[in-house]
């Protein structure tokens, strides 16, 4: 048994950025805990693939990141953890005055409260190891705000503030907390946009293209492996967009 193996939990790993993170961490030799909301079969097939290709251990769970009880249930299976990647998230596009209170609560719970729930459960495990990394997936809209995405922007702005504050709280305990704030990444989250809207966005991006999930995952792994003195940072990766 390899005692130097590290373990990472990635939420929302059935597709998109979370799935790319899982593959990238597996390739780097991490054992994995992967969650998603309801795509159990997809995640199980992915687990088998990762274990076969990368010779790591992978555990999969259905877990609603927006629900504290569901998160505590997940953590009852996790005995040690080196890296927590808070990736699960949803978007909401629409005018704020038309948004229902239920939809507001869902965006804030899924994107922001989830980071509190997982961190609350993960910190004792990291304190026991005297080290740990928490990486929160944020967005450029958390930095500058987006019209028609006020709730989403508020949730990601909240993540940025949580990241900075928690980093100060945990630095004395050798636990680093950073966030990756992505611009436009090619995932299902953006499928609602028409071809013309995609083109309009692309035209605004100096790099002249949408980012890939692999690029996002590469940054997350680099944050997991960065020098321990890097903490409390919101690293924006957006092709020079914002
Ligand atoms: P996606 O919709 O492709 O994937 C989202 C994942 O989150 C899925 O696996 C889904 O099952 C999971 N999820 C959603 N609600 C959940 C819940 N309540 N509990 C557990 N899992 C849940 O989206 P994506 O683009 O890969 O987004 C991943 C993260 O990256 C999100 O936090 C998103 O806000 C952020 N982000 C995305 C972009 C982009 O352009 N795609 C830009 C900036 C930030």
Coordinates of N, CA and C and ligand atoms in Angstrom, one line a residue:
X1 N 0.8 -1.2 0.0 CA 0.0 0.0 0.0 C 0.9 1.3 0.0
X2 N 0.5 2.2 -0.8 CA 1.2 3.5 -0.9 C 0.7 4.5 0.1
X3 N 1.5 4.7 1.2 CA 1.0 5.6 2.2 C 1.1 7.1 1.9
X4 N 1.8 7.4 0.8 CA 2.0 8.8 0.4 C 0.8 9.3 -0.5
X5 N -0.1 8.4 -0.9 CA -1.2 8.7 -1.8 C -2.0 9.8 -1.2
X6 N -2.4 10.7 -2.0 CA -3.3 11.8 -1.5 C -4.7 11.5 -2.0
X7 N -5.7 12.1 -1.2 CA -7.1 11.9 -1.5 C -7.8 13.2 -1.7
X8 N -8.6 13.3 -2.8 CA -9.3 14.5 -3.1 C -10.8 14.2 -3.2
X9 N -11.6 15.1 -2.7 CA -13.1 15.1 -2.9 C -13.4 16.2 -3.9
X10 N -14.1 15.8 -5.0 CA -14.6 16.7 -6.0 C -16.1 16.6 -6.1
X11 N -16.8 17.7 -5.8 CA -18.2 17.7 -5.9 C -18.7 18.1 -7.4
X12 N -19.8 17.5 -7.8 CA -20.3 17.8 -9.1 C -19.4 17.2 -10.2
X13 N -19.0 16.0 -10.1 CA -18.0 15.4 -10.9 C -18.5 14.6 -12.1
X14 N -19.8 14.6 -12.3 CA -20.4 13.7 -13.4 C -20.1 14.3 -14.8
X15 N -19.9 15.6 -14.9 CA -19.7 16.2 -16.2 C -18.9 17.5 -16.0
X16 N -18.6 18.1 -17.2 CA -18.0 19.5 -17.2 C -16.7 19.6 -16.5
X17 N -16.5 20.7 -15.8 CA -15.2 21.0 -15.1 C -14.9 20.0 -14.0
X18 N -15.9 19.6 -13.3 CA -15.7 18.6 -12.2 C -15.2 17.3 -12.7
X19 N -15.8 16.8 -13.8 CA -15.3 15.6 -14.4 C -13.9 15.7 -14.9
X20 N -13.6 16.8 -15.5 CA -12.2 17.0 -16.0 C -11.2 17.1 -14.8
X21 N -11.7 17.7 -13.7 CA -10.8 17.7 -12.5 C -10.6 16.3 -12.0
X22 N -11.6 15.5 -12.0 CA -11.5 14.1 -11.5 C -10.4 13.3 -12.3
X23 N -10.5 13.4 -13.7 CA -9.6 12.7 -14.5 C -8.2 13.3 -14.3
X24 N -8.0 14.6 -14.2 CA -6.7 15.2 -14.0 C -6.1 14.8 -12.7
X25 N -6.9 14.8 -11.6 CA -6.4 14.4 -10.3 C -6.0 12.9 -10.3
X26 N -6.9 12.1 -11.0 CA -6.6 10.6 -11.1 C -5.3 10.4 -11.8
X27 N -5.1 11.1 -12.9 CA -3.8 11.0 -13.6 C -2.6 11.4 -12.8
X28 N -2.8 12.3 -11.8 CA -1.8 12.7 -10.9 C -1.6 11.8 -9.7
X29 N -2.4 10.7 -9.7 CA -2.3 9.7 -8.6 C -3.1 9.9 -7.4
X30 N -4.1 10.8 -7.4 CA -4.9 11.0 -6.2 C -6.0 9.9 -6.2
X31 N -6.3 9.4 -5.0 CA -7.5 8.6 -4.8 C -8.7 9.6 -4.7
X32 N -9.8 9.2 -5.1 CA -10.9 10.2 -5.3 C -12.2 9.8 -4.6
X33 N -12.9 10.8 -4.1 CA -14.3 10.8 -3.7 C -15.0 11.7 -4.7
X34 N -15.9 11.2 -5.5 CA -16.7 12.0 -6.5 C -18.1 12.0 -6.1
X35 N -18.8 13.2 -6.3 CA -20.2 13.3 -6.1 C -20.9 13.9 -7.3
X36 N -22.2 13.6 -7.4 CA -23.0 14.4 -8.3 C -24.4 14.3 -7.7
X37 N -25.3 15.0 -8.3 CA -26.7 15.1 -7.8 C -27.5 13.9 -8.1
X38 N -27.5 13.4 -9.4 CA -28.4 12.3 -9.7 C -27.9 11.4 -10.8
X39 N -26.7 11.6 -11.4 CA -26.3 10.8 -12.5 C -25.4 9.6 -12.0
X40 N -26.1 8.7 -11.2 CA -25.4 7.6 -10.6 C -24.7 6.7 -11.6
X41 N -25.4 6.3 -12.6 CA -24.8 5.4 -13.6 C -23.6 6.0 -14.3
X42 N -23.7 7.3 -14.7 CA -22.6 8.0 -15.3 C -21.4 8.0 -14.4
X43 N -21.6 8.3 -13.2 CA -20.5 8.4 -12.2 C -19.9 7.0 -12.0
X44 N -20.7 6.0 -11.9 CA -20.2 4.6 -11.7 C -19.3 4.2 -12.8
X45 N -19.8 4.5 -14.1 CA -19.0 4.1 -15.2 C -17.7 4.9 -15.3
X46 N -17.7 6.1 -14.9 CA -16.5 7.0 -14.8 C -15.5 6.4 -13.8
X47 N -16.1 6.1 -12.6 CA -15.2 5.5 -11.5 C -14.4 4.3 -12.1
X48 N -15.2 3.4 -12.8 CA -14.5 2.2 -13.3 C -13.4 2.5 -14.3
X49 N -13.7 3.5 -15.1 CA -12.7 3.9 -16.1 C -11.5 4.5 -15.4
X50 N -11.7 5.4 -14.4 CA -10.5 6.0 -13.7 C -9.7 5.0 -13.0
X51 N -10.4 4.0 -12.3 CA -9.6 3.0 -11.6 C -8.8 2.1 -12.5
X52 N -9.4 1.8 -13.7 CA -8.7 0.9 -14.6 C -7.5 1.7 -15.3
X53 N -7.8 2.9 -15.7 CA -6.7 3.6 -16.5 C -5.6 4.1 -15.5
X54 N -6.0 4.6 -14.4 CA -5.0 5.3 -13.5 C -4.6 4.6 -12.3
X55 N -5.2 3.4 -12.0 CA -4.9 2.5 -10.9 C -5.0 3.3 -9.6
X56 N -6.1 4.0 -9.5 CA -6.4 4.7 -8.2 C -7.6 4.2 -7.6
X57 N -8.0 4.6 -6.4 CA -9.2 4.2 -5.8 C -10.2 5.3 -5.9
X58 N -11.4 5.0 -6.4 CA -12.4 6.1 -6.6 C -13.7 5.6 -5.9
X59 N -14.3 6.5 -5.1 CA -15.6 6.2 -4.5 C -16.6 7.3 -5.0
X60 N -17.8 6.8 -5.3 CA -18.8 7.7 -5.9 C -20.0 7.8 -5.0
X61 N -20.6 8.9 -4.9 CA -21.8 9.2 -4.1 C -22.8 10.1 -4.8
X62 N -24.1 9.8 -4.6 CA -25.1 10.8 -4.9 C -25.2 11.7 -3.7
X63 N -25.0 13.0 -3.8 CA -25.0 13.9 -2.7 C -25.5 15.2 -3.2
X64 N -26.5 15.8 -2.5 CA -27.0 17.1 -2.8 C -26.1 18.1 -2.1
X65 N -25.2 18.8 -2.8 CA -24.3 19.7 -2.1 C -25.0 20.8 -1.4
X66 N -26.3 21.1 -1.8 CA -27.0 22.2 -1.3 C -27.7 21.8 0.1
X67 N -27.5 20.5 0.5 CA -28.2 20.0 1.6 C -27.2 19.5 2.7
X68 N -27.3 20.1 3.8 CA -26.2 19.8 4.9 C -26.3 18.4 5.3
X69 N -27.5 17.9 5.5 CA -27.7 16.5 5.9 C -27.0 15.5 4.9
X70 N -27.3 15.8 3.6 CA -26.7 15.0 2.5 C -25.1 15.0 2.6
X71 N -24.6 16.2 2.9 CA -23.2 16.4 2.9 C -22.6 15.7 4.2
X72 N -23.3 15.7 5.3 CA -22.8 15.0 6.5 C -22.8 13.5 6.3
X73 N -23.8 13.1 5.5 CA -23.9 11.6 5.2 C -22.7 11.2 4.3
X74 N -22.4 12.1 3.3 CA -21.2 11.8 2.5 C -19.9 11.7 3.3
X75 N -19.8 12.6 4.3 CA -18.5 12.7 5.1 C -18.5 11.5 6.1
X76 N -19.6 10.9 6.3 CA -19.5 9.7 7.2 C -18.7 8.6 6.6
X77 N -18.5 8.6 5.2 CA -17.7 7.6 4.5 C -16.3 8.1 4.3
X78 N -15.9 9.3 4.6 CA -14.6 9.8 4.3 C -13.8 9.9 5.6
X79 N -12.7 9.2 5.7 CA -11.9 9.1 6.9 C -10.7 10.0 6.9
X80 N -10.2 10.4 5.6 CA -9.1 11.2 5.5 C -9.2 12.0 4.2
X81 N -8.7 13.3 4.2 CA -8.9 14.1 3.0 C -7.7 15.1 2.9
X82 N -7.1 15.2 1.7 CA -6.1 16.2 1.5 C -6.6 17.4 0.7
X83 N -7.5 17.1 -0.2 CA -7.9 18.2 -1.1 C -9.4 18.2 -1.2
X84 N -10.1 19.4 -1.0 CA -11.5 19.5 -1.2 C -11.7 20.5 -2.4
X85 N -12.4 20.0 -3.5 CA -12.7 20.9 -4.6 C -14.2 21.1 -4.6
X86 N -14.6 22.3 -4.3 CA -16.0 22.7 -4.3 C -16.4 23.2 -5.7
X87 N -16.8 22.2 -6.5 CA -17.1 22.5 -7.9 C -18.6 22.6 -8.2
X88 N -19.4 21.8 -7.5 CA -20.9 21.7 -7.8 C -21.5 23.1 -7.9
X89 N -22.2 23.3 -8.9 CA -22.8 24.7 -9.1 C -23.9 24.7 -10.1
X90 N -24.8 25.7 -10.0 CA -25.8 25.9 -11.1 C -25.8 27.3 -11.5
X91 N -26.3 27.6 -12.7 CA -26.5 28.9 -13.1 C -28.0 29.3 -13.1
X92 N -28.3 30.6 -13.2 CA -29.6 31.0 -13.4 C -29.6 32.3 -14.2
X93 N -30.2 32.3 -15.3 CA -30.2 33.5 -16.2 C -31.6 34.1 -16.2
X94 N -31.7 35.3 -15.9 CA -33.0 36.0 -15.9 C -33.0 37.3 -15.1
X95 N -34.0 38.1 -15.3 CA -34.1 39.4 -14.5 C -34.3 39.1 -13.0
X96 N -33.7 39.8 -12.1 CA -33.8 39.5 -10.7 C -35.2 39.7 -10.2
X97 N -36.0 40.7 -10.8 CA -37.3 40.9 -10.3 C -38.3 39.8 -10.7
X98 N -37.9 39.0 -11.7 CA -38.7 37.9 -12.1 C -38.3 36.6 -11.4
X99 N -37.2 36.6 -10.6 CA -36.7 35.4 -10.0 C -37.5 35.0 -8.8
X100 N -37.9 33.8 -8.6 CA -38.7 33.4 -7.4 C -37.7 33.2 -6.2
X101 N -38.3 33.4 -5.1 CA -37.4 33.2 -3.8 C -36.9 31.8 -3.8
X102 N -37.7 30.8 -4.3 CA -37.2 29.4 -4.3 C -35.9 29.3 -5.2
X103 N -36.0 29.9 -6.4 CA -34.8 29.8 -7.3 C -33.6 30.5 -6.7
X104 N -33.8 31.7 -6.0 CA -32.7 32.4 -5.4 C -32.1 31.5 -4.3
X105 N -32.9 30.9 -3.4 CA -32.4 30.1 -2.4 C -31.6 28.9 -2.9
X106 N -32.1 28.4 -4.1 CA -31.5 27.2 -4.7 C -30.1 27.6 -5.2
X107 N -30.0 28.7 -5.8 CA -28.7 29.1 -6.4 C -27.7 29.4 -5.2
X108 N -28.1 30.1 -4.2 CA -27.2 30.4 -3.1 C -26.9 29.1 -2.3
X109 N -27.8 28.2 -2.1 CA -27.5 27.0 -1.4 C -26.6 26.1 -2.2
X110 N -26.8 26.0 -3.5 CA -26.0 25.0 -4.3 C -24.6 25.6 -4.5
X111 N -24.5 26.9 -4.7 CA -23.2 27.4 -5.1 C -22.4 27.9 -3.9
X112 N -23.0 28.5 -2.9 CA -22.3 29.1 -1.8 C -22.4 28.3 -0.5
X113 N -23.7 28.0 0.0 CA -23.8 27.3 1.3 C -23.1 25.9 1.2
X114 N -23.1 25.3 0.0 CA -22.4 24.0 -0.2 C -21.0 24.1 0.2
X115 N -20.3 25.2 -0.1 CA -18.9 25.4 0.3 C -18.7 25.4 1.8
X116 N -19.7 26.0 2.5 CA -19.7 26.0 3.9 C -19.8 24.6 4.5
X117 N -20.8 23.9 3.9 CA -21.2 22.5 4.4 C -20.0 21.6 4.3
X118 N -19.4 21.6 3.1 CA -18.2 20.7 2.9 C -17.0 21.1 3.7
X119 N -16.8 22.4 3.7 CA -15.6 22.9 4.5 C -15.8 22.5 6.0
X120 N -17.0 22.7 6.5 CA -17.2 22.4 7.9 C -16.9 21.0 8.2
X121 N -17.2 20.1 7.3 CA -17.0 18.6 7.5 C -15.5 18.3 7.2
X122 N -14.9 19.0 6.2 CA -13.5 18.6 5.8 C -12.5 19.1 6.8
X123 N -12.7 20.3 7.3 CA -11.7 20.9 8.2 C -11.2 20.0 9.3
X124 N -12.1 19.3 10.1 CA -11.5 18.5 11.1 C -10.6 17.4 10.6
X125 N -10.9 16.8 9.4 CA -10.1 15.8 8.8 C -8.7 16.4 8.4
X126 N -8.7 17.6 7.9 CA -7.5 18.2 7.5 C -6.6 18.6 8.7
X127 N -7.3 19.1 9.8 CA -6.6 19.4 11.0 C -5.9 18.2 11.6
X128 N -6.6 17.0 11.4 CA -6.0 15.8 11.9 C -4.7 15.4 11.2
X129 N -4.6 15.8 9.9 CA -3.4 15.6 9.1 C -2.4 16.7 9.2
X130 N -2.8 17.8 9.8 CA -2.0 19.0 9.9 C -1.7 19.6 8.5
X131 N -2.6 19.3 7.5 CA -2.4 20.0 6.2 C -3.7 19.8 5.5
X132 N -3.9 20.6 4.4 CA -5.1 20.5 3.6 C -5.2 21.6 2.6
X133 N -6.0 21.3 1.5 CA -6.2 22.3 0.5 C -7.7 22.4 0.3
X134 N -8.3 23.6 0.3 CA -9.7 23.8 -0.1 C -9.6 24.7 -1.4
X135 N -10.2 24.2 -2.4 CA -10.3 25.0 -3.7 C -11.7 25.2 -4.1
X136 N -12.1 26.4 -4.1 CA -13.5 26.8 -4.5 C -13.6 27.2 -5.9
X137 N -14.6 26.7 -6.7 CA -14.7 27.1 -8.1 C -15.6 28.3 -8.1
X138 N -15.0 29.4 -8.5 CA -15.8 30.7 -8.6 C -15.9 31.1 -10.1
X139 N -16.2 32.3 -10.3 CA -16.5 32.8 -11.7 C -16.1 34.3 -11.8
X140 N -15.8 34.7 -13.0 CA -15.5 36.1 -13.1 C -16.7 37.0 -12.7
X141 N -17.9 36.4 -12.8 CA -19.1 37.1 -12.4 C -19.1 37.4 -10.9
X142 N -18.4 36.6 -10.1 CA -18.2 36.8 -8.7 C -17.3 38.0 -8.5
X143 N -16.4 38.3 -9.4 CA -15.5 39.5 -9.3 C -16.2 40.8 -9.7
X144 N -16.9 40.7 -10.8 CA -17.4 42.0 -11.4 C -18.9 42.1 -11.5
X145 N -19.7 40.9 -11.4 CA -21.1 40.9 -11.5 C -21.5 40.8 -13.0
X146 N -22.7 40.2 -13.2 CA -23.2 40.0 -14.6 C -24.7 40.4 -14.6
X147 N -25.1 41.2 -15.5 CA -26.5 41.5 -15.7 C -27.2 40.1 -16.0
X148 N -28.4 40.0 -15.5 CA -29.3 38.8 -15.7 C -28.7 37.6 -14.9
X149 N -27.6 37.8 -14.2 CA -27.1 36.7 -13.4 C -26.7 37.2 -12.0
X150 N -27.7 38.0 -11.4 CA -27.3 38.6 -10.1 C -27.2 37.6 -9.0
X151 N -28.1 36.6 -9.0 CA -28.0 35.6 -7.9 C -26.7 34.8 -8.1
X152 N -26.4 34.4 -9.3 CA -25.2 33.6 -9.6 C -24.0 34.5 -9.2
X153 N -24.0 35.7 -9.6 CA -22.9 36.6 -9.2 C -22.7 36.8 -7.7
X154 N -23.9 36.9 -7.0 CA -23.8 37.1 -5.6 C -23.2 35.8 -4.9
X155 N -23.6 34.6 -5.5 CA -23.1 33.4 -4.9 C -21.6 33.3 -5.1
X156 N -21.2 33.7 -6.3 CA -19.7 33.5 -6.5 C -18.9 34.6 -5.8
X157 N -19.5 35.8 -5.7 CA -18.9 36.9 -4.9 C -18.8 36.4 -3.4
X158 N -19.8 35.7 -3.0 CA -19.8 35.2 -1.6 C -18.7 34.1 -1.5
X159 N -18.5 33.3 -2.5 CA -17.4 32.3 -2.5 C -16.1 33.0 -2.4
X160 N -15.9 34.1 -3.1 CA -14.6 34.8 -3.1 C -14.3 35.4 -1.7
X161 N -15.4 35.9 -1.0 CA -15.2 36.5 0.3 C -14.9 35.3 1.3
X162 N -15.7 34.2 1.1 CA -15.5 33.1 2.0 C -14.0 32.6 1.9
X163 N -13.6 32.5 0.6 CA -12.2 32.0 0.4 C -11.2 32.9 1.1
X164 N -11.3 34.2 1.0 CA -10.3 35.1 1.6 C -10.4 35.0 3.1
X165 N -11.6 34.9 3.7 CA -11.8 34.9 5.1 C -11.3 33.6 5.7
X166 N -11.7 32.5 5.1 CA -11.4 31.1 5.6 C -9.9 30.9 5.5
X167 N -9.3 31.5 4.4 CA -7.8 31.3 4.3 C -7.1 31.9 5.5
X168 N -7.6 33.1 6.0 CA -6.9 33.7 7.2 C -7.1 32.8 8.4
X169 N -8.4 32.3 8.5 CA -8.7 31.5 9.7 C -7.9 30.2 9.7
X170 N -7.6 29.6 8.5 CA -6.9 28.3 8.5 C -5.4 28.3 8.2
X171 N -4.9 29.5 7.8 CA -3.5 29.5 7.5 C -2.6 29.0 8.7
X172 N -2.9 29.4 9.9 CA -2.1 28.9 11.1 C -2.1 27.4 11.2
X173 N -3.1 26.8 10.6 CA -3.3 25.3 10.7 C -2.7 24.6 9.4
X174 N -2.0 25.4 8.6 CA -1.4 24.8 7.4 C -2.5 24.2 6.4
X175 N -3.6 24.9 6.4 CA -4.7 24.6 5.4 C -4.8 25.8 4.4
X176 N -4.6 25.6 3.2 CA -4.7 26.7 2.2 C -6.1 26.7 1.5
X177 N -6.6 27.9 1.4 CA -7.9 28.0 0.7 C -7.8 29.0 -0.4
X178 N -8.0 28.6 -1.6 CA -8.0 29.4 -2.8 C -9.2 29.2 -3.7
X179 N -9.4 30.1 -4.6 CA -10.5 29.9 -5.6 C -10.0 30.1 -7.0
X180 N -10.6 29.4 -7.9 CA -10.4 29.5 -9.3 C -11.6 30.2 -9.9
X181 N -11.4 31.4 -10.4 CA -12.5 32.2 -11.0 C -12.4 32.1 -12.5
X182 N -13.3 31.2 -13.1 CA -13.2 31.0 -14.5 C -14.1 32.0 -15.3
X183 N -13.6 32.2 -16.5 CA -14.4 33.0 -17.5 C -15.4 32.0 -18.2
X184 N -15.4 32.0 -19.5 CA -16.4 31.1 -20.2 C -15.7 29.8 -20.5
X185 N -16.2 28.7 -20.0 CA -15.6 27.4 -20.2 C -16.7 26.6 -21.0
X186 N -16.2 25.8 -21.9 CA -17.1 25.0 -22.7 C -17.7 23.8 -22.0
X187 N -18.9 24.0 -21.4 CA -19.5 22.9 -20.6 C -21.0 23.0 -20.9
X188 N -21.7 22.0 -20.4 CA -23.2 21.9 -20.5 C -23.9 23.2 -19.9
X189 N -23.2 23.7 -18.9 CA -23.8 24.9 -18.2 C -24.1 26.0 -19.2
X190 N -23.3 26.1 -20.3 CA -23.5 27.2 -21.2 C -24.2 26.7 -22.5
X191 N -24.8 25.5 -22.5 CA -25.5 25.0 -23.6 C -26.8 25.8 -23.9
X192 N -27.3 26.5 -22.9 CA -28.5 27.3 -23.1 C -28.3 28.5 -24.1
X193 N -27.1 28.8 -24.3 CA -26.8 30.0 -25.2 C -26.8 29.6 -26.7
X194 N -27.4 30.4 -27.5 CA -27.5 30.1 -28.9 C -26.1 30.3 -29.6
X195 N -26.0 29.8 -30.8 CA -24.7 29.9 -31.5 C -24.3 31.4 -31.6
X196 N -25.3 32.3 -31.9 CA -25.0 33.7 -32.0 C -24.5 34.3 -30.7
X197 N -25.1 33.8 -29.6 CA -24.6 34.3 -28.3 C -23.2 33.9 -28.0
X198 N -22.9 32.6 -28.3 CA -21.5 32.1 -28.1 C -20.5 32.9 -28.9
X199 N -20.9 33.2 -30.2 CA -20.0 34.0 -31.0 C -19.8 35.4 -30.4
X200 N -20.8 36.0 -29.9 CA -20.7 37.3 -29.3 C -19.8 37.3 -28.1
X201 N -19.9 36.2 -27.3 CA -19.0 36.1 -26.1 C -17.5 35.9 -26.6
X202 N -17.4 35.0 -27.6 CA -16.0 34.7 -28.1 C -15.4 36.0 -28.6
X203 N -16.2 36.8 -29.3 CA -15.6 38.0 -29.9 C -15.1 39.0 -28.8
X204 N -15.6 38.9 -27.6 CA -15.2 39.7 -26.5 C -13.9 39.3 -25.8
X205 N -13.6 38.0 -26.1 CA -12.5 37.4 -25.3 C -11.2 37.6 -26.1
X206 N -10.2 38.3 -25.5 CA -8.9 38.5 -26.2 C -8.3 37.3 -26.7
X207 N -8.4 36.2 -26.0 CA -7.8 34.9 -26.4 C -8.5 34.3 -27.7
X208 N -9.6 34.9 -28.0 CA -10.4 34.6 -29.2 C -11.0 33.1 -29.2
X209 N -11.2 32.6 -28.0 CA -11.8 31.3 -27.9 C -12.4 31.1 -26.5
X210 N -13.3 30.1 -26.4 CA -13.8 29.7 -25.1 C -12.8 28.8 -24.4
X211 N -12.7 28.8 -23.1 CA -11.8 27.9 -22.4 C -12.2 26.5 -22.4
X212 N -11.3 25.6 -22.2 CA -11.7 24.1 -22.1 C -11.7 23.6 -20.7
X213 N -12.5 22.6 -20.5 CA -12.5 21.9 -19.2 C -11.1 21.5 -18.7
X214 N -10.3 21.0 -19.7 CA -9.0 20.5 -19.3 C -8.2 21.7 -18.8
X215 N -8.3 22.9 -19.4 CA -7.5 24.0 -18.9 C -8.0 24.4 -17.4
X216 N -9.3 24.3 -17.2 CA -9.8 24.6 -15.9 C -9.3 23.6 -14.9
X217 N -9.3 22.3 -15.3 CA -8.8 21.2 -14.4 C -7.3 21.4 -14.1
X218 N -6.6 21.7 -15.1 CA -5.1 21.9 -14.9 C -4.9 23.0 -13.9
X219 N -5.6 24.1 -13.9 CA -5.4 25.1 -12.9 C -5.8 24.6 -11.5
X220 N -6.9 23.9 -11.4 CA -7.3 23.4 -10.1 C -6.2 22.4 -9.5
X221 N -5.7 21.6 -10.4 CA -4.6 20.7 -9.9 C -3.4 21.5 -9.4
X222 N -3.1 22.6 -10.2 CA -1.9 23.4 -9.9 C -2.2 24.1 -8.5
X223 N -3.4 24.5 -8.3 CA -3.7 25.1 -6.9 C -3.6 24.1 -5.8
X224 N -3.9 22.8 -6.1 CA -3.7 21.8 -5.1 C -2.3 21.5 -4.8
X225 N -1.4 21.8 -5.8 CA 0.0 21.5 -5.7 C 0.9 22.7 -5.5
X226 N 0.3 23.9 -5.4 CA 1.0 25.2 -5.3 C 1.8 25.2 -4.0
X227 N 2.8 26.1 -3.9 CA 3.4 26.3 -2.6 C 2.4 26.7 -1.5
X228 N 2.7 26.2 -0.3 CA 1.7 26.4 0.8 C 1.6 27.9 1.2
X229 N 2.5 28.7 0.7 CA 2.4 30.1 1.0 C 1.3 30.8 0.2
X230 N 0.8 30.2 -0.8 CA -0.3 30.7 -1.7 C -1.6 30.4 -1.0
X231 N -2.2 31.4 -0.4 CA -3.6 31.1 0.2 C -4.4 32.4 0.2
X232 N -5.7 32.3 0.2 CA -6.6 33.4 0.2 C -6.7 34.1 -1.2
X233 N -6.3 33.4 -2.2 CA -6.3 34.1 -3.6 C -7.4 33.6 -4.4
X234 N -7.9 34.6 -5.2 CA -8.9 34.3 -6.3 C -8.1 34.3 -7.6
X235 N -7.8 33.2 -8.2 CA -7.1 33.2 -9.4 C -8.1 33.2 -10.6
X236 N -8.0 34.3 -11.3 CA -9.0 34.4 -12.5 C -8.3 33.8 -13.7
X237 N -9.1 33.0 -14.4 CA -8.6 32.4 -15.7 C -9.7 32.6 -16.7
X238 N -9.5 33.6 -17.6 CA -10.6 33.9 -18.5 C -10.1 34.3 -19.9
X239 N -8.9 34.0 -20.3 CA -8.4 34.3 -21.6 C -8.3 35.8 -21.8
X240 N -8.2 36.6 -20.7 CA -8.0 38.0 -20.8 C -9.3 38.8 -20.9
X241 N -10.4 38.1 -20.7 CA -11.8 38.6 -21.0 C -12.2 39.8 -20.1
X242 N -12.1 39.6 -18.7 CA -12.7 40.6 -17.9 C -11.8 41.7 -17.4
Ligands
LIG1 P1 -22.1 21.6 -15.4 O1 -23.5 22.0 -15.4 O2 -21.6 21.0 -16.6 O3 -21.7 20.7 -14.2 C1 -22.2 21.0 -12.9 C2 -22.0 19.8 -12.0 O4 -22.5 20.1 -10.7 C3 -22.7 18.5 -12.4 O5 -21.9 17.4 -12.2 C4 -23.9 18.5 -11.5 O6 -24.4 17.2 -11.2 C5 -23.4 19.1 -10.3 N1 -24.4 19.7 -9.4 C6 -25.3 20.7 -9.7 N2 -26.1 20.9 -8.6 C7 -25.6 20.0 -7.6 C8 -26.0 19.7 -6.3 N3 -27.0 20.4 -5.7 N4 -25.3 18.8 -5.6 C9 -24.3 18.1 -6.2 N5 -23.9 18.3 -7.4 C10 -24.6 19.3 -8.1 O7 -21.3 22.9 -15.1 P2 -19.8 23.4 -15.2 O8 -19.7 24.4 -16.2 O9 -18.9 22.2 -15.2 O10 -19.6 24.1 -13.7 C11 -18.8 23.6 -12.7 C12 -18.5 24.8 -11.8 O11 -17.7 25.7 -12.5 C13 -19.7 25.5 -11.2 O12 -19.5 25.9 -9.9 C14 -19.8 26.7 -12.1 O13 -20.5 27.8 -11.5 C15 -18.3 27.0 -12.4 N6 -18.0 27.9 -13.5 C16 -18.4 27.5 -14.8 C17 -18.1 28.3 -15.8 C18 -18.4 27.9 -17.3 O14 -18.3 28.8 -18.1 N7 -18.8 26.7 -17.5 C19 -17.5 29.6 -15.6 C20 -17.1 29.9 -14.3 C21 -17.4 29.1 -13.3

